[in-house]
PDB file of C-alpha atoms in Angstrom:
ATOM      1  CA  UNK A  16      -4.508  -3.622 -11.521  1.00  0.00           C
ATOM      2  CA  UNK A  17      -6.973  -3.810  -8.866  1.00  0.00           C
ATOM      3  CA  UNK A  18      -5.286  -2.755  -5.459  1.00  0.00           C
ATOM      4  CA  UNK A  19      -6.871  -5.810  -3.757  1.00  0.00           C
ATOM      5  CA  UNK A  20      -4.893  -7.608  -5.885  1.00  0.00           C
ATOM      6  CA  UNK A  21      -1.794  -5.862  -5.560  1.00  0.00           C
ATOM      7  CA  UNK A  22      -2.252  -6.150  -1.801  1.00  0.00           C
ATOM      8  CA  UNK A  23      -2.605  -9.829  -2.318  1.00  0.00           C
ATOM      9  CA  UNK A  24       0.492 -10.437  -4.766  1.00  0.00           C
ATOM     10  CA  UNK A  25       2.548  -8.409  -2.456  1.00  0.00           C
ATOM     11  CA  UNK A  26       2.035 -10.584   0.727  1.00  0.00           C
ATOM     12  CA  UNK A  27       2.002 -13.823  -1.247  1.00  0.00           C
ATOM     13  CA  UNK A  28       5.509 -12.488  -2.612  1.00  0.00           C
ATOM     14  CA  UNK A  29       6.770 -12.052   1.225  1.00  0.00           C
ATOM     15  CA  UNK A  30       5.164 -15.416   1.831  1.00  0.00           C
ATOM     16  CA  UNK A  31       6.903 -17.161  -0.804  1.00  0.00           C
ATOM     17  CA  UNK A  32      10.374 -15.860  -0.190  1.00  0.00           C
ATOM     18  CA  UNK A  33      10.227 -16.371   3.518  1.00  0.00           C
ATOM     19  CA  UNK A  34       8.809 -20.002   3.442  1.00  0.00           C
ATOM     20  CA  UNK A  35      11.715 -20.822   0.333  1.00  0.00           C
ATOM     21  CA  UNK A  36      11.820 -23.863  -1.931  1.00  0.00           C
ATOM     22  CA  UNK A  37       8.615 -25.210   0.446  1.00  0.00           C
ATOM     23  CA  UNK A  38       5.306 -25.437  -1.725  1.00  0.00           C
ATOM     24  CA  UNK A  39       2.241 -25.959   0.913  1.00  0.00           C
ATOM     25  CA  UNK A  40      -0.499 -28.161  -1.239  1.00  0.00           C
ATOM     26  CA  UNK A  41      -2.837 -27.911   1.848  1.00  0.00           C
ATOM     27  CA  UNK A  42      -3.989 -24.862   4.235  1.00  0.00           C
ATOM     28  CA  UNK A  43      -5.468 -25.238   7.639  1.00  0.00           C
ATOM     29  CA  UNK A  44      -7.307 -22.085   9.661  1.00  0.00           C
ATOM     30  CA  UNK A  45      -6.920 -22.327  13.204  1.00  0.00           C
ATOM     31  CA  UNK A  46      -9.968 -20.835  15.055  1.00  0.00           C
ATOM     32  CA  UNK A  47     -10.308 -19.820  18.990  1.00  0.00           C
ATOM     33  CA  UNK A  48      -7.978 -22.099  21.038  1.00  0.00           C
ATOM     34  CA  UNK A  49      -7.020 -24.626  18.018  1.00  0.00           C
ATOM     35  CA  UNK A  50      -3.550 -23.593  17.425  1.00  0.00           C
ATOM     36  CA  UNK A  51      -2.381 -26.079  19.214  1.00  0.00           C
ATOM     37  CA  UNK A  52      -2.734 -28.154  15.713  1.00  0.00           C
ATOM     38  CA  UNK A  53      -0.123 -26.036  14.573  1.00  0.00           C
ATOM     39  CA  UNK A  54       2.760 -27.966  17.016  1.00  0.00           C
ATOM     40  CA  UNK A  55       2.052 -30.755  15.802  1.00  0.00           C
ATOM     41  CA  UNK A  56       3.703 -29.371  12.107  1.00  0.00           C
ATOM     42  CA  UNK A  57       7.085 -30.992  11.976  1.00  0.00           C
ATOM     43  CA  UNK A  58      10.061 -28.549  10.619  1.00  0.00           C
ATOM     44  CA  UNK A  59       8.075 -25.591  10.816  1.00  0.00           C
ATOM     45  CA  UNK A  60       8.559 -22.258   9.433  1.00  0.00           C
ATOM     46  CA  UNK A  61       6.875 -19.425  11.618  1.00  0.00           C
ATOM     47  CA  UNK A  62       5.600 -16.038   9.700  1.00  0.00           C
ATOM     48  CA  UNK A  63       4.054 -13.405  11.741  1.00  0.00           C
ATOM     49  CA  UNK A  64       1.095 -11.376  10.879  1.00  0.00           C
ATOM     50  CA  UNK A  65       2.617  -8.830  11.642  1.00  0.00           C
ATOM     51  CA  UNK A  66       6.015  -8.910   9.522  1.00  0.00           C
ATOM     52  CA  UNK A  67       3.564  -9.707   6.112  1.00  0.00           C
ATOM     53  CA  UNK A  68       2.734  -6.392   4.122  1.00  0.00           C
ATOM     54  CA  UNK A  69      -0.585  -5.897   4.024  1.00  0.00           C
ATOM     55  CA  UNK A  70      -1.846  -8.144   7.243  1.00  0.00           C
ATOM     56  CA  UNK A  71      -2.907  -6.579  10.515  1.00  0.00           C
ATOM     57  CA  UNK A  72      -2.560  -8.333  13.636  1.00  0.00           C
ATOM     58  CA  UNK A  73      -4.829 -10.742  15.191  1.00  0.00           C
ATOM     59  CA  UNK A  74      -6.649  -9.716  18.522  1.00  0.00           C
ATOM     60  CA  UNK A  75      -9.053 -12.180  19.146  1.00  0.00           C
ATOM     61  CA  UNK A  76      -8.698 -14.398  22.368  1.00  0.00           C
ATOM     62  CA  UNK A  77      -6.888 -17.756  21.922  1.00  0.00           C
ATOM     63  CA  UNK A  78      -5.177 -16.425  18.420  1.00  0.00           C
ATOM     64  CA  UNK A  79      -1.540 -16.149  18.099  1.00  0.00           C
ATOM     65  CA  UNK A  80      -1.082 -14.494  14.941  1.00  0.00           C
ATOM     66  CA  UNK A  81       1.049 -16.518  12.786  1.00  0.00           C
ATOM     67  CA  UNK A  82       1.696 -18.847   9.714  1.00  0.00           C
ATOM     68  CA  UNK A  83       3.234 -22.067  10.308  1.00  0.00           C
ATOM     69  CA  UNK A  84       4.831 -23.368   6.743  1.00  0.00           C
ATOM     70  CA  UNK A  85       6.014 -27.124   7.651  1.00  0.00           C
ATOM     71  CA  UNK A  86       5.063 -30.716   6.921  1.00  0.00           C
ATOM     72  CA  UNK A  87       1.933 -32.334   8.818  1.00  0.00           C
ATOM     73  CA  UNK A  88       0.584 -36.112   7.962  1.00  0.00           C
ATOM     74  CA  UNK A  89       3.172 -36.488   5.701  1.00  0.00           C
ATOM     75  CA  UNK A  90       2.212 -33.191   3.468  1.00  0.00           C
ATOM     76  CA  UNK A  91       3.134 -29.883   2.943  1.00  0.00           C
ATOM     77  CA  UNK A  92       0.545 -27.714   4.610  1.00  0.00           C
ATOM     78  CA  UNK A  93       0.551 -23.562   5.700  1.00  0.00           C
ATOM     79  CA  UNK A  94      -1.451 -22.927   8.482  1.00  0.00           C
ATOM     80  CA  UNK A  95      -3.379 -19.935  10.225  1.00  0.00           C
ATOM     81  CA  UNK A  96      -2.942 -19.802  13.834  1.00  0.00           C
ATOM     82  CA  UNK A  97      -5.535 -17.575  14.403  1.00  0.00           C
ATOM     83  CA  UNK A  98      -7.326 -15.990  11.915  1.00  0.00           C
ATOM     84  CA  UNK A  99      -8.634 -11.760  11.015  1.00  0.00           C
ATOM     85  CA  UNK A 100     -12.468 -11.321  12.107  1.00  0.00           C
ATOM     86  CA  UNK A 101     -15.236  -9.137  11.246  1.00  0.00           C
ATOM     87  CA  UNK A 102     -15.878  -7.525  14.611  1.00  0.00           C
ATOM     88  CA  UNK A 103     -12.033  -6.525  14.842  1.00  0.00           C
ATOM     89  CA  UNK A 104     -13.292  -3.760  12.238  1.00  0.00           C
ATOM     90  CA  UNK A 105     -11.576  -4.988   9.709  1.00  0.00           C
ATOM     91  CA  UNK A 106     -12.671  -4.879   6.365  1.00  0.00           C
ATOM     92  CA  UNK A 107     -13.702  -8.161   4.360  1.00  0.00           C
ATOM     93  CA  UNK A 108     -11.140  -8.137   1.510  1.00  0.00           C
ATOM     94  CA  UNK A 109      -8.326  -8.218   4.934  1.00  0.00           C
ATOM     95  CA  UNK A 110     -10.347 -11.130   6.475  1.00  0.00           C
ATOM     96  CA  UNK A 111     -10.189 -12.923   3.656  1.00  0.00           C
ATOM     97  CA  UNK A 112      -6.689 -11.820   2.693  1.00  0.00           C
ATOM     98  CA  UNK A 113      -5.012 -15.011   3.893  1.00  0.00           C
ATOM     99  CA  UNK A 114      -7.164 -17.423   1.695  1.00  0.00           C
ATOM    100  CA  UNK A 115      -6.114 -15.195  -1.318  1.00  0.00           C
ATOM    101  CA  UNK A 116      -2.379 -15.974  -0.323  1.00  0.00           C
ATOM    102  CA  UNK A 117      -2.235 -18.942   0.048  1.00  0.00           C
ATOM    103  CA  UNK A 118      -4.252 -19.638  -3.133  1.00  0.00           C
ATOM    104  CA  UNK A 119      -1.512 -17.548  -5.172  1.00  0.00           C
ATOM    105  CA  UNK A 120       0.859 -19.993  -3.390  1.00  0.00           C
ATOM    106  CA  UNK A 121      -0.774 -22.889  -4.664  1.00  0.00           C
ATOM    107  CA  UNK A 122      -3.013 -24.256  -2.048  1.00  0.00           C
ATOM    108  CA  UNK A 123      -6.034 -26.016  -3.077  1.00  0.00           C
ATOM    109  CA  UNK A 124      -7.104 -27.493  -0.147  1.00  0.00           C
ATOM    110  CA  UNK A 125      -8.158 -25.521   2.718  1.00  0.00           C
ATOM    111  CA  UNK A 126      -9.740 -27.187   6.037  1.00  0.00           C
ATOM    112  CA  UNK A 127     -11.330 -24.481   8.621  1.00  0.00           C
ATOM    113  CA  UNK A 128     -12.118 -24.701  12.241  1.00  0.00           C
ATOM    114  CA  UNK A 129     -13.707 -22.704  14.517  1.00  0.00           C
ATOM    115  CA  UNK A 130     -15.341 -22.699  17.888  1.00  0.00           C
ATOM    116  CA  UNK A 131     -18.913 -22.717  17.998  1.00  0.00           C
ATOM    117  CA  UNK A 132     -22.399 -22.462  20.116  1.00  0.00           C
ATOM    118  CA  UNK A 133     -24.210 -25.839  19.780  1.00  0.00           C
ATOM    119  CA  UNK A 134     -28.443 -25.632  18.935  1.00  0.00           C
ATOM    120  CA  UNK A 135     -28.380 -29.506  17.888  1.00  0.00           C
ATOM    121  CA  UNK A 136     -30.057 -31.891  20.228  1.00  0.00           C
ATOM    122  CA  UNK A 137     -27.758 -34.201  22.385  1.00  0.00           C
ATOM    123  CA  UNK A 138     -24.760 -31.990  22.323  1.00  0.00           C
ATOM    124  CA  UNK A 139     -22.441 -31.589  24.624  1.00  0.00           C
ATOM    125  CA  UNK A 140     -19.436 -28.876  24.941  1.00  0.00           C
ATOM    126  CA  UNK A 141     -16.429 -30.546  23.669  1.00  0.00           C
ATOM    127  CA  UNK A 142     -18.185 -32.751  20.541  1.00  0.00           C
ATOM    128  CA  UNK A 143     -17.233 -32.089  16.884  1.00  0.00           C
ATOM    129  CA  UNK A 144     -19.140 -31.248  14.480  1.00  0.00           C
ATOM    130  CA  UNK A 145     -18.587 -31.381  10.657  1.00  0.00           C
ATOM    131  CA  UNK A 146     -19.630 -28.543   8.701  1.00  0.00           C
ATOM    132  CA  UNK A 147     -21.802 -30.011   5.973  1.00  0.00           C
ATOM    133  CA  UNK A 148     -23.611 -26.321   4.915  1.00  0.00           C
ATOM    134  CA  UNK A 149     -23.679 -23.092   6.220  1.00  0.00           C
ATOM    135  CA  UNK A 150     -26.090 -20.050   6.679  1.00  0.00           C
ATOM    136  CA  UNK A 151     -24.060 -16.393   5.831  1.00  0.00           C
ATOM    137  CA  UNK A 152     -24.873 -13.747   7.707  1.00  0.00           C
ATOM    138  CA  UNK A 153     -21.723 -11.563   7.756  1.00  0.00           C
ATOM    139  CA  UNK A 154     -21.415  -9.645   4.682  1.00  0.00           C
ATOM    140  CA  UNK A 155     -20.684 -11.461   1.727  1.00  0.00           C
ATOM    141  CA  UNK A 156     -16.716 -11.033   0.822  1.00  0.00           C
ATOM    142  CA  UNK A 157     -17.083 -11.254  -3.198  1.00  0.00           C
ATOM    143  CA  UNK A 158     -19.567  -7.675  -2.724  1.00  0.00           C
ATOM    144  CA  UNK A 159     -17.638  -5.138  -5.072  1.00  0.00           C
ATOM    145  CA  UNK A 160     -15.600  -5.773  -8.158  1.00  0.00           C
ATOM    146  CA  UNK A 161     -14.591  -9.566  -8.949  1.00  0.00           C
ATOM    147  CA  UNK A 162     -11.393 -10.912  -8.349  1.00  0.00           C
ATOM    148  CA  UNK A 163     -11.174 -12.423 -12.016  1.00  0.00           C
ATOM    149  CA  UNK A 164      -7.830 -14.034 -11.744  1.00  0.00           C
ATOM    150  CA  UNK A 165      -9.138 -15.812  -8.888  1.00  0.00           C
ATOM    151  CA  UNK A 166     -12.582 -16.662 -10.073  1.00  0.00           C
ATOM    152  CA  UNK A 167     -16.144 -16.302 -11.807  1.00  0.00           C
ATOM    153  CA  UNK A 168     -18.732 -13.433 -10.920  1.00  0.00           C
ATOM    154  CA  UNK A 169     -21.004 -15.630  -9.539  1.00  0.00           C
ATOM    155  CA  UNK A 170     -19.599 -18.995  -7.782  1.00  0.00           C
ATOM    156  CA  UNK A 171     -21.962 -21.938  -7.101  1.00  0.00           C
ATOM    157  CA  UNK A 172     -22.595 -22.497  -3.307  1.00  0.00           C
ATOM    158  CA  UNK A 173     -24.538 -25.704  -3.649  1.00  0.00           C
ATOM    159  CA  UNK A 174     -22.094 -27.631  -2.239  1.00  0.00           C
ATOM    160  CA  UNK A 175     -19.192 -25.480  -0.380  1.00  0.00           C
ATOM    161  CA  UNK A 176     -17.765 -28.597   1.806  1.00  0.00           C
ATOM    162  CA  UNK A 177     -16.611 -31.179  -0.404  1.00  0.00           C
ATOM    163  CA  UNK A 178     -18.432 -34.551  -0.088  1.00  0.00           C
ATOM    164  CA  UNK A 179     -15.271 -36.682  -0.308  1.00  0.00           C
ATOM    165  CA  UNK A 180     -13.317 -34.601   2.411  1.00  0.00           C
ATOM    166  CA  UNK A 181     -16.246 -35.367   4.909  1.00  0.00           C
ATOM    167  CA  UNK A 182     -16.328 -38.896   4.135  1.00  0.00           C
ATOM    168  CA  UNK A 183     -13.010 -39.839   4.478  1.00  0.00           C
ATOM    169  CA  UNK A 184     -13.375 -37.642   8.103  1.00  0.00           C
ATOM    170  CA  UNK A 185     -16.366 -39.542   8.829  1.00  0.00           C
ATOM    171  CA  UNK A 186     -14.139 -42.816   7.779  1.00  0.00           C
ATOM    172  CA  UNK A 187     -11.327 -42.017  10.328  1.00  0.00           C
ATOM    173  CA  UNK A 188     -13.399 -40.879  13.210  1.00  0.00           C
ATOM    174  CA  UNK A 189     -14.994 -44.365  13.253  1.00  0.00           C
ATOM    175  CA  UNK A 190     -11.325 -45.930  12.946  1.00  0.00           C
ATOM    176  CA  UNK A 191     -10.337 -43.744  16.099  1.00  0.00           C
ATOM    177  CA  UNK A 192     -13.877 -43.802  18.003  1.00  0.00           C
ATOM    178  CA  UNK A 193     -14.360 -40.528  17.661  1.00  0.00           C
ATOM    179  CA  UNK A 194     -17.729 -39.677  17.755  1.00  0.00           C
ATOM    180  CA  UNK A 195     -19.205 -36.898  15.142  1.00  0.00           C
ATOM    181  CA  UNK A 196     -21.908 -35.130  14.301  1.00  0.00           C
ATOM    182  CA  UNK A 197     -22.605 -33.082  11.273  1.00  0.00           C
ATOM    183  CA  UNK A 198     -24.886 -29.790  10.448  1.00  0.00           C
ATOM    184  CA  UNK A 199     -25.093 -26.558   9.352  1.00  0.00           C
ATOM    185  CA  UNK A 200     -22.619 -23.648  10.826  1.00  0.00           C
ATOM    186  CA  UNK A 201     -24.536 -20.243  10.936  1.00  0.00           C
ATOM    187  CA  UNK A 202     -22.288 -16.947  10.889  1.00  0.00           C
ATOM    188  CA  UNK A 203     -23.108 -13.734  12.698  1.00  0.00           C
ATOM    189  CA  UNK A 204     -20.932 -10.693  12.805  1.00  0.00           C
ATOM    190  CA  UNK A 205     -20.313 -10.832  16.539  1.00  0.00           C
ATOM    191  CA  UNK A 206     -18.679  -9.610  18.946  1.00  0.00           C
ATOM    192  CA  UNK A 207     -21.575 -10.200  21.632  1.00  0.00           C
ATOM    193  CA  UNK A 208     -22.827 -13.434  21.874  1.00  0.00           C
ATOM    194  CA  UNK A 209     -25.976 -14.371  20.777  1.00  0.00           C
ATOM    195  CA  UNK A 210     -29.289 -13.743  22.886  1.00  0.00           C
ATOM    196  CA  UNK A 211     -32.081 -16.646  24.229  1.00  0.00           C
ATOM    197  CA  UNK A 212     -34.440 -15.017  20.716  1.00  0.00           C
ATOM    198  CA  UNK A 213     -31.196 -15.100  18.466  1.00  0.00           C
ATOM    199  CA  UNK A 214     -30.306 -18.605  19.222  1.00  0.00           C
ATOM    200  CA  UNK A 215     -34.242 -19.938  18.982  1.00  0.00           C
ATOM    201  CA  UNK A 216     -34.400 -17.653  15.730  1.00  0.00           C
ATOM    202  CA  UNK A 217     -30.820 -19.289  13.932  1.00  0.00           C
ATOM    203  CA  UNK A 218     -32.209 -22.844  15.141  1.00  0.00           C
ATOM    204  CA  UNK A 219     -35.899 -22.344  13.805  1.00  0.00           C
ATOM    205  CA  UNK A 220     -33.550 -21.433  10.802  1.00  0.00           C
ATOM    206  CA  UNK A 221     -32.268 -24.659  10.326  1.00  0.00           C
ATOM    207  CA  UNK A 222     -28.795 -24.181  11.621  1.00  0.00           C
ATOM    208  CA  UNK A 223     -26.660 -26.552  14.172  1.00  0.00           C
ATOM    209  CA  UNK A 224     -24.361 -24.073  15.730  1.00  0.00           C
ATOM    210  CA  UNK A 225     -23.445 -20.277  15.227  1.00  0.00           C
ATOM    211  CA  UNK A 226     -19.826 -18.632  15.387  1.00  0.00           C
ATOM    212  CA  UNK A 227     -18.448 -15.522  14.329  1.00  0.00           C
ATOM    213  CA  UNK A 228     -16.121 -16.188  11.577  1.00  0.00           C
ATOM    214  CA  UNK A 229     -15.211 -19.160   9.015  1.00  0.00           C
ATOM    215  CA  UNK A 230     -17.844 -18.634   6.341  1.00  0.00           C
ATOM    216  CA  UNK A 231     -16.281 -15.446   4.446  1.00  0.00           C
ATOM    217  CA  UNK A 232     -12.901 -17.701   4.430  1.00  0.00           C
ATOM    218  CA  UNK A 233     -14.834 -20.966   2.460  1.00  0.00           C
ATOM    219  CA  UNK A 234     -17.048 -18.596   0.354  1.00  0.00           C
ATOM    220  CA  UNK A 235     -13.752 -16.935  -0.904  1.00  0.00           C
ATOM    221  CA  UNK A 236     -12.006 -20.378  -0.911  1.00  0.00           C
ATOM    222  CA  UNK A 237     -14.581 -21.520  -3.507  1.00  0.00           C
ATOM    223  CA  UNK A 238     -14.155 -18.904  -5.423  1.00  0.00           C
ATOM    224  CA  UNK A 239     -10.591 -19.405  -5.709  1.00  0.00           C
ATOM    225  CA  UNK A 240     -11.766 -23.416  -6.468  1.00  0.00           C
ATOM    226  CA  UNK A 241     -10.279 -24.915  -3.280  1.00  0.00           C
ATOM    227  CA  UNK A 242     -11.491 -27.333  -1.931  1.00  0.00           C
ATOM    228  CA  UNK A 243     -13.230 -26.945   1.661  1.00  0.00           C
ATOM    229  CA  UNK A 244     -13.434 -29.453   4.761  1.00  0.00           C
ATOM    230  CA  UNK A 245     -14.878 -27.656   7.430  1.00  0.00           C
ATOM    231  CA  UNK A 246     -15.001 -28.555  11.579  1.00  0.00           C
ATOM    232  CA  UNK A 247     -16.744 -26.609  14.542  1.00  0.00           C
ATOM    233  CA  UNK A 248     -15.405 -27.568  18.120  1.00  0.00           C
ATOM    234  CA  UNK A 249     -19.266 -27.138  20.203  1.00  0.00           C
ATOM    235  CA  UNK A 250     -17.915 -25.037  23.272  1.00  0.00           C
ATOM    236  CA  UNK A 251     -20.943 -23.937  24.576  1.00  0.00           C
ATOM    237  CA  UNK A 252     -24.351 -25.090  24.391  1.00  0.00           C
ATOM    238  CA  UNK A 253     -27.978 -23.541  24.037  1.00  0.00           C
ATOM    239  CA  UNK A 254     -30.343 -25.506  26.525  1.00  0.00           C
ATOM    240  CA  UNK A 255     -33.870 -23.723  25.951  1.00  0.00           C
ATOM    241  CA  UNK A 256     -35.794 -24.479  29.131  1.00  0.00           C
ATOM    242  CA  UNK A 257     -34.473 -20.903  31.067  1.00  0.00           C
ATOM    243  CA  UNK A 258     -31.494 -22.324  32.317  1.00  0.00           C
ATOM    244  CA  UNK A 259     -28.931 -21.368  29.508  1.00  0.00           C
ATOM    245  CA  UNK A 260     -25.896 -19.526  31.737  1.00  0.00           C
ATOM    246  CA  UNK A 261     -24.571 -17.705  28.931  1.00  0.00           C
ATOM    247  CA  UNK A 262     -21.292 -17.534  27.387  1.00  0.00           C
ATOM    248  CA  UNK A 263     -18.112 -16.762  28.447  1.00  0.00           C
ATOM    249  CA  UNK A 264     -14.980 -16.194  26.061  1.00  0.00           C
ATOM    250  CA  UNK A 265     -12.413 -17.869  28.429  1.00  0.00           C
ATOM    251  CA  UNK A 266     -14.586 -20.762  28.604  1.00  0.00           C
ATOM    252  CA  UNK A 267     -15.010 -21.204  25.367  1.00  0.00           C
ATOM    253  CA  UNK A 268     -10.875 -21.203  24.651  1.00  0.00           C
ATOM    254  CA  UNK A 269     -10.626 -23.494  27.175  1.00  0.00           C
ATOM    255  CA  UNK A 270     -13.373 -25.917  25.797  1.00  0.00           C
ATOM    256  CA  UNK A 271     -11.638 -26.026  22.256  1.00  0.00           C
ATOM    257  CA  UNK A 272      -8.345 -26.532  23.943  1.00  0.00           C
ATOM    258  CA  UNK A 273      -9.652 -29.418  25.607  1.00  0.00           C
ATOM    259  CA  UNK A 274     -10.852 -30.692  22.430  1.00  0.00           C
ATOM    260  CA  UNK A 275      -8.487 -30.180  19.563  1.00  0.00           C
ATOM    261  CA  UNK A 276      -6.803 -33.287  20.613  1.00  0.00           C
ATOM    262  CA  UNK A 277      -9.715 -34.892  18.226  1.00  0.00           C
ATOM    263  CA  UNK A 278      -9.834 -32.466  15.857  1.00  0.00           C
ATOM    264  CA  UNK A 279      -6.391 -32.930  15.515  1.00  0.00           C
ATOM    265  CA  UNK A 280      -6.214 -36.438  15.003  1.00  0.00           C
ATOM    266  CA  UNK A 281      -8.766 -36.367  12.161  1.00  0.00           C
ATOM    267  CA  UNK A 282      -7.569 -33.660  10.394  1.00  0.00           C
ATOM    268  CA  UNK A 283      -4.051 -35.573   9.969  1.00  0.00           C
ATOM    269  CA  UNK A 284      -5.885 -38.634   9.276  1.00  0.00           C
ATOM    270  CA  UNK A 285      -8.145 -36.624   6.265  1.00  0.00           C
ATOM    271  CA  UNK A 286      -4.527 -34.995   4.941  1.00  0.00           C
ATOM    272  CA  UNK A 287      -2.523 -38.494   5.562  1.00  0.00           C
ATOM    273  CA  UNK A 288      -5.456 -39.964   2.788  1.00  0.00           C
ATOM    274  CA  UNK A 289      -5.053 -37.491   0.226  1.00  0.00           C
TER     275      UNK A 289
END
């Protein structure tokens, strides 16, 4: 047996046991200063990274480093608070590891959230943005053998953030008067942030807002055939007329902090609908 897979049976084993007779239909990933989604899980469970074979710990800022097994919106749901990046130096098949688990545990939903660097005209640091596509440019996580068990050679992309998920987001935000945008999430390796020619560049590309993480977790979630609903918190924004400040990590925790009150409330409305 492939020792990916091995690696990924053995921490879904440790998973399973710890979290009991629970059986999560729904995962959530947690990005930079989100977690707070995970208090609002009612009779929660908490797994650290760090006791599951196979997972290193998380050291990005505003990432706590756990899984919180519990009941949110009235389902059961597993959730990354904080998630394993590229620019930690870890390889792909660990930053994807946790999507692998919880698809052996039977998840087959998986939202994502990160925060992001807004290009799109009119925003403003603390909007929401729905991820309707996405532009890969951290190395692709299905490079080397494939995964059969999990999925086919070659998985379609057309559509990697399910059409149904965004509506009924789109549905609840208006209920709540939540104002949303929607656009395409571009993914560089990181860890500097990006420069004044980087940021023209990704917009001239056709994307909305850039981060460092999220798409190697939905392009391994499709392949697994999970659904994907996808949300970037806009903590900083790209203002090209010379007076862009540039970006600072605290302030971008902060930012998402500030706003995952929102996010919050229409992610549970999404999972209370399903």
């Amino acid at each position: 047996m492939d020792q990916r897979e091995i690696r990924i049976n053995e921490a879904a084993t440790f998973v399973r046991n710890a979290m009991g007779a629970r059986k999560p239909e729904l995962g959530i990933i947690l990005g930079s200063g989100l977690g707070n989604i995970a208090e609002q899980i009612s009779d929660a469970a908490v797994i650290p990274y760090t006791d599951i074979p196979g997972f290193p710990q998380a050291t990005a800022i505003g990432h706590k480093g756990n899984f919180i097994i519990g009941r949110l919106a009235g389902k059961e749901v597993i959730a990354m608070q904080g998630r394993f990046h590229y620019y930690e130096g870890y390889p792909m098949d660990t930053v994807t590891l946790p999507v692998r688990v919880m698809s052996r545990l039977g998840v087959g939903t998986l939202f994502v959230s990160n925060a992001a660097g807004g290009m799109m005209e009119g925003f403003k640091v603390g909007d929401l943005m729905i991820i309707n596509d996405h532009i890969n440019l951290i190395p692709n996580p299905l490079i080397g053998p494939n995964l059969d068990s999990f999925g086919e050679r070659f998985p379609d992309m057309t559509r990697p953030y399910d059409p149904e998920l965004i509506a009924l987001a789109e549905k609840k935000a208006g209920e709540l008067g939540i104002k949303l945008y929607k656009g395409v999430y571009l993914s560089v390796t990181g860890p500097c942030y990006e420069t004044v020619a980087e940021y023209r560049w990704f917009k001239a590309a056709g994307a909305d807002a850039v981060g460092m993480s999220t798409t190697p977790e939905v392009i391994v979630a499709r392949h697994c055939g999970m659904r994907v609903f996808g949300m970037s918190v806009i903590t900083d924004v790209f203002v090209d007329n010379g007076e862009h400040k540039g970006t600072d990590g605290d302030e971008v925790v902060i930012a998402a902090q500030r706003a995952s009150e929102k996010m919050t409330a229409i992610f549970k409305g999404v999972i209370e609908s399903l």
